[in-house]
Coordinates of C-alpha atoms in Angstrom, one line a residue:
M757 CA -11.3 22.7 0.6
N758 CA -11.6 23.0 4.4
K759 CA -11.3 19.5 5.7
N760 CA -9.4 18.2 8.7
Y761 CA -8.6 14.8 7.2
K762 CA -7.0 13.1 4.2
I763 CA -7.6 9.6 2.8
Y764 CA -4.8 7.2 2.0
V765 CA -5.6 4.1 -0.1
I766 CA -3.4 1.1 0.3
H767 CA -3.1 -0.1 -3.3
Y768 CA -1.4 -2.9 -5.2
S769 CA -0.5 -1.1 -8.5
K770 CA -1.2 -4.2 -10.6
L771 CA -4.9 -4.1 -9.7
I772 CA -6.0 -1.4 -12.1
E773 CA -9.7 -2.0 -11.9
R774 CA -9.7 -1.6 -8.1
K775 CA -8.0 1.8 -8.5
K776 CA -10.5 2.8 -11.2
Y777 CA -13.4 1.9 -8.8
I778 CA -11.9 3.9 -5.9
E779 CA -11.4 6.9 -8.2
S780 CA -15.0 6.6 -9.4
I781 CA -16.5 6.7 -5.9
F782 CA -14.3 9.6 -4.9
E783 CA -15.1 11.6 -8.0
N784 CA -16.6 15.0 -7.3
L785 CA -16.2 14.6 -3.5
D786 CA -14.5 17.4 -1.7
F787 CA -11.5 15.9 0.1
D788 CA -7.8 15.1 -0.5
Y789 CA -6.8 11.6 -1.1
E790 CA -3.7 9.7 -2.2
F791 CA -2.9 6.1 -3.3
V792 CA -0.1 4.4 -1.4
E793 CA 1.5 2.3 -4.1
S794 CA 5.2 2.0 -3.3
F795 CA 6.7 -1.3 -2.1
D796 CA 4.6 -3.7 -4.3
K797 CA 5.6 -7.3 -3.7
E798 CA 7.6 -7.4 -6.9
D799 CA 9.6 -4.4 -5.7
L800 CA 10.7 -5.9 -2.4
N801 CA 14.4 -6.8 -1.9
E802 CA 16.5 -8.1 0.9
K803 CA 17.4 -4.5 2.0
N804 CA 13.9 -3.2 2.4
I805 CA 12.5 -6.4 3.8
S806 CA 15.2 -6.6 6.5
Y807 CA 14.5 -2.9 7.4
F808 CA 10.7 -3.3 7.8
Y809 CA 10.4 -7.0 8.9
N810 CA 12.2 -9.0 11.5
D811 CA 11.6 -12.8 11.1
N812 CA 12.1 -13.7 14.7
K813 CA 10.2 -16.6 16.2
Q814 CA 11.1 -15.7 19.8
I815 CA 9.7 -12.2 19.5
Y816 CA 6.7 -13.5 17.4
D817 CA 5.8 -16.0 20.1
E818 CA 6.1 -13.4 22.9
K819 CA 3.9 -10.9 21.1
V820 CA 1.1 -13.3 20.2
K821 CA 0.6 -14.2 23.9
L822 CA -1.7 -11.1 23.8
W823 CA -4.3 -13.3 22.0
D824 CA -4.1 -16.1 24.5
K825 CA -6.0 -19.1 23.1
R826 CA -6.6 -17.4 19.8
S827 CA -2.8 -16.8 19.1
K828 CA -1.4 -18.0 15.8
S829 CA 1.4 -20.5 15.6
Y830 CA 4.6 -18.9 14.3
Y831 CA 5.0 -18.5 10.5
K832 CA 7.1 -16.4 8.2
L833 CA 5.2 -13.6 6.4
T834 CA 4.8 -13.9 2.7
D835 CA 6.0 -11.2 0.3
P836 CA 2.4 -10.0 -0.3
E837 CA 1.9 -9.7 3.5
I838 CA 5.1 -7.8 3.9
S839 CA 4.2 -5.5 1.0
V840 CA 0.8 -4.6 2.4
S841 CA 2.3 -4.2 5.8
I842 CA 4.9 -1.7 4.5
K843 CA 2.2 0.2 2.7
H844 CA 0.2 0.7 6.0
L845 CA 3.4 1.8 7.7
E846 CA 4.0 4.3 4.8
A847 CA 0.5 5.6 5.2
L848 CA 1.0 6.2 8.9
K849 CA 4.2 8.0 8.2
K850 CA 2.4 10.2 5.7
I851 CA -0.3 11.1 8.3
E852 CA 2.5 12.1 10.7
K853 CA 3.9 14.5 8.1
N854 CA 0.8 16.0 6.7
K855 CA -1.2 19.1 7.9
Y856 CA -4.5 17.3 8.7
E857 CA -5.8 16.4 12.1
F858 CA -6.9 12.9 11.0
G859 CA -5.8 10.3 8.5
I860 CA -8.3 7.8 7.0
I861 CA -6.6 4.6 5.8
L862 CA -8.6 2.4 3.3
E863 CA -7.5 -0.8 1.5
D864 CA -8.2 -0.9 -2.2
D865 CA -10.9 -3.6 -1.8
V866 CA -13.3 -1.5 0.2
I867 CA -16.9 -1.1 -0.9
P868 CA -18.8 1.7 0.7
K869 CA -22.1 0.7 2.3
Y870 CA -23.7 4.1 1.7
V871 CA -23.9 6.6 -1.2
D872 CA -23.0 9.4 1.3
F873 CA -20.3 7.4 3.0
I874 CA -18.0 10.4 3.4
L875 CA -20.8 12.1 5.4
E876 CA -21.0 9.1 7.6
V877 CA -17.2 9.2 8.2
E878 CA -17.3 13.0 9.0
N879 CA -20.1 12.5 11.5
L880 CA -18.1 9.9 13.3
I881 CA -15.0 12.2 13.4
K882 CA -17.1 15.0 14.9
S883 CA -19.1 12.9 17.3
Y884 CA -16.6 11.9 19.9
K885 CA -12.9 12.5 20.1
K886 CA -11.4 10.4 23.0
W887 CA -10.2 7.8 20.5
D888 CA -6.7 7.4 19.1
V889 CA -7.8 5.0 16.3
L890 CA -11.4 4.3 15.1
F891 CA -12.3 1.3 13.0
I892 CA -15.1 1.8 10.5
G893 CA -15.0 -1.3 8.4
E894 CA -16.7 -4.7 8.3
G895 CA -13.6 -6.4 9.8
M896 CA -14.0 -10.1 10.8
G897 CA -17.7 -10.1 10.5
E898 CA -20.9 -9.4 12.5
S899 CA -20.6 -12.1 15.1
Y900 CA -17.0 -11.0 15.9
R901 CA -18.0 -7.4 16.2
D902 CA -21.0 -8.2 18.4
S903 CA -18.8 -10.3 20.7
K904 CA -16.2 -7.5 21.2
I905 CA -18.7 -4.7 21.6
G906 CA -21.1 -6.8 23.7
I907 CA -24.4 -5.7 25.0
R908 CA -23.3 -2.1 24.8
R909 CA -24.3 -2.2 21.1
F910 CA -27.9 -1.8 22.2
I911 CA -27.4 1.5 23.9
P912 CA -29.5 4.0 21.9
F913 CA -27.7 6.7 20.0
K914 CA -24.3 5.5 21.0
Q915 CA -22.2 5.3 17.8
I916 CA -18.7 4.2 18.8
F917 CA -17.4 1.9 21.5
K918 CA -14.0 1.5 23.2
I919 CA -12.6 -2.0 22.6
K920 CA -10.5 -4.0 25.0
H921 CA -7.0 -5.0 23.7
P922 CA -6.2 -6.7 21.3
A923 CA -8.5 -4.3 19.4
T924 CA -7.9 -4.3 15.7
N925 CA -10.5 -5.7 13.4
C926 CA -8.8 -6.1 10.0
L927 CA -7.4 -2.9 8.4
E928 CA -9.7 -2.3 5.4
A929 CA -11.0 1.0 6.9
Y930 CA -9.8 2.9 10.0
I931 CA -9.2 6.5 11.1
V932 CA -6.1 7.6 13.0
K933 CA -5.5 10.8 14.9
K934 CA -2.4 12.6 13.9
S935 CA -1.7 13.4 17.6
S936 CA -1.5 9.6 18.3
I937 CA 0.9 8.8 15.4
N938 CA 4.1 9.3 17.4
K939 CA 3.0 6.7 19.9
I940 CA 2.0 4.3 17.2
L941 CA 5.2 4.6 15.2
E942 CA 7.5 4.5 18.2
D943 CA 9.3 1.1 18.2
L944 CA 6.9 -0.2 15.5
I945 CA 9.6 -1.0 12.9
P946 CA 10.7 -3.6 12.3
I947 CA 7.4 -5.6 12.5
N948 CA 7.3 -9.3 13.5
L949 CA 3.6 -10.0 12.8
V950 CA 1.2 -9.4 10.0
I951 CA 0.3 -5.7 10.2
D952 CA -3.2 -6.1 11.7
W953 CA -1.8 -8.1 14.6
E954 CA 1.4 -5.9 14.8
L955 CA -0.7 -2.8 15.2
A956 CA -2.9 -4.5 17.8
Y957 CA 0.1 -5.3 19.8
Q958 CA 1.5 -1.8 19.6
F959 CA -1.9 -0.3 20.5
F960 CA -1.8 -2.5 23.6
L961 CA 1.8 -1.7 24.5
K962 CA 1.1 2.1 24.2
N963 CA -2.3 1.8 26.0
L964 CA -4.1 3.6 23.1
N965 CA -7.8 4.2 23.0
I966 CA -9.2 2.0 20.3
Y967 CA -12.8 2.4 19.3
W968 CA -15.1 0.7 16.8
S969 CA -18.0 2.2 15.0
K970 CA -21.3 0.4 15.5
K971 CA -22.3 1.2 12.0
I972 CA -20.2 -0.4 9.3
I973 CA -19.2 2.3 6.8
F974 CA -17.1 0.1 4.4
N975 CA -17.5 -3.6 3.5
Q976 CA -14.5 -5.7 2.6
G977 CA -14.6 -6.8 -1.0
S978 CA -12.0 -9.6 -0.6
K979 CA -14.1 -11.1 2.3
N980 CA -17.3 -11.0 0.3
N981 CA -15.9 -12.6 -2.8
I982 CA -16.2 -9.4 -4.9
Y983 CA -12.4 -9.4 -5.1
R984 CA -9.9 -12.2 -4.8
S985 CA -7.5 -11.9 -1.9
E986 CA -4.0 -11.1 -3.0
L987 CA -2.2 -11.9 0.3
R988 CA -1.6 -15.6 -0.2

């Protein structure tokens, strides 16, 4: 195996069928992958919640100013939201420690759009390397993607686009450069927002280069009613 990336799958261990599906689509493919299964919602306790999550309305309200009119009113994160947030944090820490140049983070409800999805991912990794984080999933949907990318999406042969902050688009599928991990993790814990928004805030704070793929490589099963969302 001579790959420069590893895949980390954010997985709730009770969802056995999701894991079986992921294993089936990865079967016989030549790359390293790992399920991130620790910190299920049932395993959370006061100690680990207080370490990873700070329920602070003042900080929350300050951070969400980044979204201006789209900002969310303060609310306390649920145990499932804290659980999936911690799993993403754990995946990022694993990327920091591993030997690979890139880490690909997928949530366990992803559905590949292409049979040769891994070739699509590898082509994106090779195509252009000025990004720190590259989003390759369906995210909030086509209209949202079009509004963020804008008219640039009609540029022939251009595959990825730099996005203005706030720049996350759900977290079902994204690629992170190992060389950018230190900046991402610095001051990230404890979080105050749900992890998608928390990362968006940190990307803004550190002035990271966030890009989106014009081509959607993974659909989001929970968004398309293939799976039931487990967050609320």
